[in-house]
mmCIF file of C-alpha atoms in Angstrom:
data_model
loop_
_atom_site.group_PDB
_atom_site.id
_atom_site.type_symbol
_atom_site.label_atom_id
_atom_site.label_comp_id
_atom_site.label_asym_id
_atom_site.label_seq_id
_atom_site.Cartn_x
_atom_site.Cartn_y
_atom_site.Cartn_z
ATOM 1 C CA MET A 1 56.769 -47.854 6.696
ATOM 2 C CA HIS A 2 54.819 -49.708 9.379
ATOM 3 C CA LEU A 3 51.274 -51.001 9.694
ATOM 4 C CA HIS A 4 50.245 -50.722 13.339
ATOM 5 C CA ILE A 5 47.204 -52.759 14.455
ATOM 6 C CA GLU A 6 45.510 -51.743 17.706
ATOM 7 C CA ALA A 7 42.871 -54.170 18.950
ATOM 8 C CA HIS A 8 40.546 -53.762 21.905
ATOM 9 C CA ALA A 9 37.455 -55.505 23.321
ATOM 10 C CA LEU A 10 38.936 -59.003 23.024
ATOM 11 C CA PRO A 11 36.438 -61.861 23.594
ATOM 12 C CA GLY A 12 38.122 -63.745 26.450
ATOM 13 C CA ARG A 13 40.063 -66.985 26.842
ATOM 14 C CA ASP A 14 37.076 -69.324 26.415
ATOM 15 C CA CYS A 15 34.249 -69.611 23.914
ATOM 16 C CA GLY A 16 31.424 -71.967 24.874
ATOM 17 C CA PRO A 17 29.892 -74.588 22.615
ATOM 18 C CA GLY A 18 27.150 -73.790 20.147
ATOM 19 C CA PRO A 19 25.395 -75.406 17.191
ATOM 20 C CA GLY A 20 28.081 -77.279 15.238
ATOM 21 C CA PHE A 21 30.822 -75.841 17.453
ATOM 22 C CA PRO A 22 32.387 -77.773 20.365
ATOM 23 C CA GLY A 23 33.770 -74.726 22.182
ATOM 24 C CA ILE A 24 37.352 -73.487 22.532
ATOM 25 C CA SER A 25 39.597 -72.732 25.498
ATOM 26 C CA GLY A 26 42.953 -70.987 25.856
ATOM 27 C CA ILE A 27 42.079 -68.473 23.121
ATOM 28 C CA GLU A 28 44.859 -66.308 21.672
ATOM 29 C CA VAL A 29 45.055 -64.044 18.615
ATOM 30 C CA ALA A 30 48.072 -63.428 16.361
ATOM 31 C CA VAL A 31 48.991 -62.035 12.936
ATOM 32 C CA GLN A 32 49.557 -64.651 10.219
ATOM 33 C CA ARG A 33 52.606 -64.357 7.971
ATOM 34 C CA LYS A 34 51.849 -64.149 4.250
ATOM 35 C CA ASP A 35 51.106 -67.592 2.770
ATOM 36 C CA ARG A 36 52.269 -69.329 5.981
ATOM 37 C CA PRO A 37 49.253 -70.183 8.166
ATOM 38 C CA ASP A 38 51.446 -71.906 10.764
ATOM 39 C CA GLU A 39 53.755 -68.893 11.184
ATOM 40 C CA LEU A 40 52.031 -66.560 13.637
ATOM 41 C CA LEU A 41 53.395 -63.326 15.044
ATOM 42 C CA ASP A 42 53.225 -62.545 18.752
ATOM 43 C CA PRO A 43 50.117 -64.407 20.013
ATOM 44 C CA GLN A 44 48.150 -62.291 22.505
ATOM 45 C CA PRO A 45 45.791 -63.751 25.141
ATOM 46 C CA GLY A 46 42.106 -63.506 24.285
ATOM 47 C CA ASP A 47 41.367 -61.799 27.592
ATOM 48 C CA ALA A 48 43.980 -59.037 27.251
ATOM 49 C CA PRO A 49 42.601 -55.492 27.539
ATOM 50 C CA THR A 50 44.340 -54.627 24.247
ATOM 51 C CA ALA A 51 46.609 -56.259 21.676
ATOM 52 C CA THR A 52 48.952 -54.486 19.275
ATOM 53 C CA TRP A 53 51.193 -55.504 16.434
ATOM 54 C CA THR A 54 53.564 -53.372 14.356
ATOM 55 C CA LEU A 55 54.233 -54.861 10.928
ATOM 56 C CA PRO A 56 56.928 -53.813 8.445
ATOM 57 C CA CYS A 57 55.567 -52.917 5.029
ATOM 58 C CA ALA A 58 56.188 -50.719 2.004
ATOM 59 C CA PHE A 59 54.222 -49.047 -0.756
ATOM 60 C CA THR A 60 54.768 -50.296 -4.291
ATOM 61 C CA ALA A 61 55.148 -47.887 -7.219
ATOM 62 C CA ASP A 62 51.428 -48.342 -7.965
ATOM 63 C CA GLY A 63 50.464 -47.487 -4.370
ATOM 64 C CA GLU A 64 49.738 -50.961 -2.983
ATOM 65 C CA LEU A 65 50.896 -51.919 0.479
ATOM 66 C CA ARG A 66 53.114 -55.012 0.646
ATOM 67 C CA GLY A 67 55.046 -56.780 3.335
ATOM 68 C CA PRO A 68 55.682 -60.127 5.005
ATOM 69 C CA TYR A 69 52.251 -60.061 6.716
ATOM 70 C CA VAL A 70 50.190 -58.599 3.863
ATOM 71 C CA GLN A 71 48.183 -61.297 2.097
ATOM 72 C CA ASN A 72 47.352 -60.922 -1.603
ATOM 73 C CA ARG A 73 44.372 -62.894 -2.819
ATOM 74 C CA LEU A 74 41.532 -62.353 -5.230
ATOM 75 C CA GLY A 75 39.481 -59.581 -3.742
ATOM 76 C CA GLY A 76 42.395 -57.485 -2.528
ATOM 77 C CA ARG A 77 45.184 -57.154 -0.004
ATOM 78 C CA PHE A 78 44.570 -57.838 3.665
ATOM 79 C CA VAL A 79 46.104 -58.909 6.963
ATOM 80 C CA TYR A 80 44.896 -62.060 8.739
ATOM 81 C CA LEU A 81 44.347 -62.070 12.477
ATOM 82 C CA SER A 82 44.330 -65.772 13.363
ATOM 83 C CA TRP A 83 42.517 -67.139 16.411
ATOM 84 C CA LEU A 84 44.116 -70.064 18.243
ATOM 85 C CA GLY A 85 42.675 -72.321 20.920
ATOM 86 C CA ARG A 86 42.077 -75.869 22.120
ATOM 87 C CA ARG A 87 38.927 -77.869 21.540
ATOM 88 C CA PRO A 88 37.707 -80.103 24.366
ATOM 89 C CA GLY A 89 40.177 -82.945 24.942
ATOM 90 C CA GLU A 90 42.966 -81.357 22.880
ATOM 91 C CA GLU A 91 46.359 -80.548 24.364
ATOM 92 C CA VAL A 92 47.711 -78.332 21.577
ATOM 93 C CA SER A 93 46.256 -75.051 20.324
ATOM 94 C CA ARG A 94 45.342 -74.702 16.692
ATOM 95 C CA MET A 95 43.829 -72.060 14.469
ATOM 96 C CA PHE A 96 40.033 -72.138 14.513
ATOM 97 C CA ARG A 97 39.089 -68.769 12.967
ATOM 98 C CA ARG A 98 40.584 -65.821 11.111
ATOM 99 C CA ALA A 99 39.604 -62.191 10.649
ATOM 100 C CA LYS A 100 40.567 -60.295 7.487
ATOM 101 C CA ILE A 101 41.551 -56.643 7.818
ATOM 102 C CA MET A 102 41.053 -55.336 4.290
ATOM 103 C CA LEU A 103 43.655 -52.833 3.099
ATOM 104 C CA ASP A 104 41.641 -51.792 0.036
ATOM 105 C CA GLU A 105 39.200 -49.999 2.378
ATOM 106 C CA VAL A 106 41.806 -47.441 3.454
ATOM 107 C CA THR A 107 40.948 -44.095 1.840
ATOM 108 C CA PRO A 108 43.455 -42.482 -0.530
ATOM 109 C CA GLN A 109 43.741 -39.506 1.861
ATOM 110 C CA VAL A 110 44.729 -41.745 4.797
ATOM 111 C CA LEU A 111 47.186 -43.645 2.578
ATOM 112 C CA ASP A 112 48.810 -40.353 1.513
ATOM 113 C CA GLU A 113 49.095 -39.255 5.154
ATOM 114 C CA ALA A 114 50.573 -42.664 6.083
ATOM 115 C CA ARG A 115 53.210 -42.329 3.353
ATOM 116 C CA LEU A 116 54.275 -39.033 4.936
ATOM 117 C CA SER A 117 54.169 -40.177 8.572
ATOM 118 C CA GLY A 118 55.540 -43.672 7.988
ATOM 119 C CA VAL A 119 52.738 -45.359 9.948
ATOM 120 C CA LEU A 120 49.306 -46.651 8.929
ATOM 121 C CA VAL A 121 47.098 -47.466 11.940
ATOM 122 C CA ALA A 122 44.140 -49.879 12.078
ATOM 123 C CA ARG A 123 41.957 -49.820 15.213
ATOM 124 C CA LEU A 124 39.263 -52.420 15.804
ATOM 125 C CA ALA A 125 37.337 -54.392 18.413
ATOM 126 C CA LEU A 126 37.873 -58.163 18.260
ATOM 127 C CA THR A 127 34.584 -59.439 19.714
ATOM 128 C CA ASP A 128 31.719 -60.216 17.342
ATOM 129 C CA ALA A 129 28.010 -59.505 17.940
ATOM 130 C CA GLN A 130 27.570 -62.910 19.646
ATOM 131 C CA GLY A 131 30.456 -62.289 22.066
ATOM 132 C CA GLY A 132 32.915 -64.590 20.276
ATOM 133 C CA PRO A 133 36.160 -63.965 18.395
ATOM 134 C CA LEU A 134 35.654 -61.689 15.386
ATOM 135 C CA CYS A 135 36.053 -63.592 12.108
ATOM 136 C CA GLY A 136 35.633 -63.203 8.370
ATOM 137 C CA ARG A 137 36.041 -59.994 6.415
ATOM 138 C CA VAL A 138 36.036 -57.018 8.806
ATOM 139 C CA PRO A 139 34.179 -54.230 6.977
ATOM 140 C CA LEU A 140 34.176 -50.494 7.609
ATOM 141 C CA PRO A 141 33.314 -48.970 10.027
ATOM 142 C CA ALA A 142 34.486 -51.857 12.254
ATOM 143 C CA VAL A 143 38.077 -50.913 11.355
ATOM 144 C CA VAL A 144 39.095 -47.294 11.863
ATOM 145 C CA TRP A 145 42.032 -46.301 9.673
ATOM 146 C CA SER A 146 44.367 -43.385 10.339
ATOM 147 C CA ALA A 147 47.911 -42.261 9.749
ATOM 148 C CA GLY A 148 50.183 -42.094 12.757
ATOM 149 C CA GLU A 149 53.373 -40.416 13.704
ATOM 150 C CA PRO A 150 56.489 -42.597 13.441
ATOM 151 C CA SER A 151 56.812 -42.469 17.245
ATOM 152 C CA ASP A 152 53.421 -44.228 17.559
ATOM 153 C CA ALA A 153 55.007 -47.531 16.525
ATOM 154 C CA VAL A 154 58.013 -49.488 17.652
ATOM 155 C CA PRO A 155 60.341 -49.217 14.615
ATOM 156 C CA GLY A 156 61.882 -52.427 13.425
ATOM 157 C CA ARG A 157 59.887 -54.616 15.796
ATOM 158 C CA ALA A 158 56.711 -56.522 15.318
ATOM 159 C CA GLY A 159 54.639 -57.070 18.402
ATOM 160 C CA ARG A 160 53.494 -55.321 21.545
ATOM 161 C CA ARG A 161 54.405 -51.765 22.323
ATOM 162 C CA PRO A 162 56.395 -51.327 25.503
#
């Protein structure tokens, strides 16, 4: 089973300063490994036209999705998209925001179809209403869930599609 994330409308490589925010440059987005905030999968530039990740996962006997990139906290299972960048005067990028793609919002019908196809697909835009990197809990309908065909994903590989 794979979870395939397809992102579009990325915010760009720079985010200007605002109230209480010094601004960020060199923006990238990546998937965070479960319980390891410093272990990020396949960072994508913030100005890319699209970004995709294919994550290995499996359904448990009780129907929950688990895997090395599926977080499990109070409030449900989710995948973190972590935003990286440099503040003014910094040489090294660091995480400055995260978006939570909530798995408990996938309908039972889509989950059943994903079990059969082997691929669960999440599609979302990554720019918020102010033009910055999307952060916080990403509610429906901002994420569109569907089941895909196994050929939609790159089996056994996390990261960009060829």
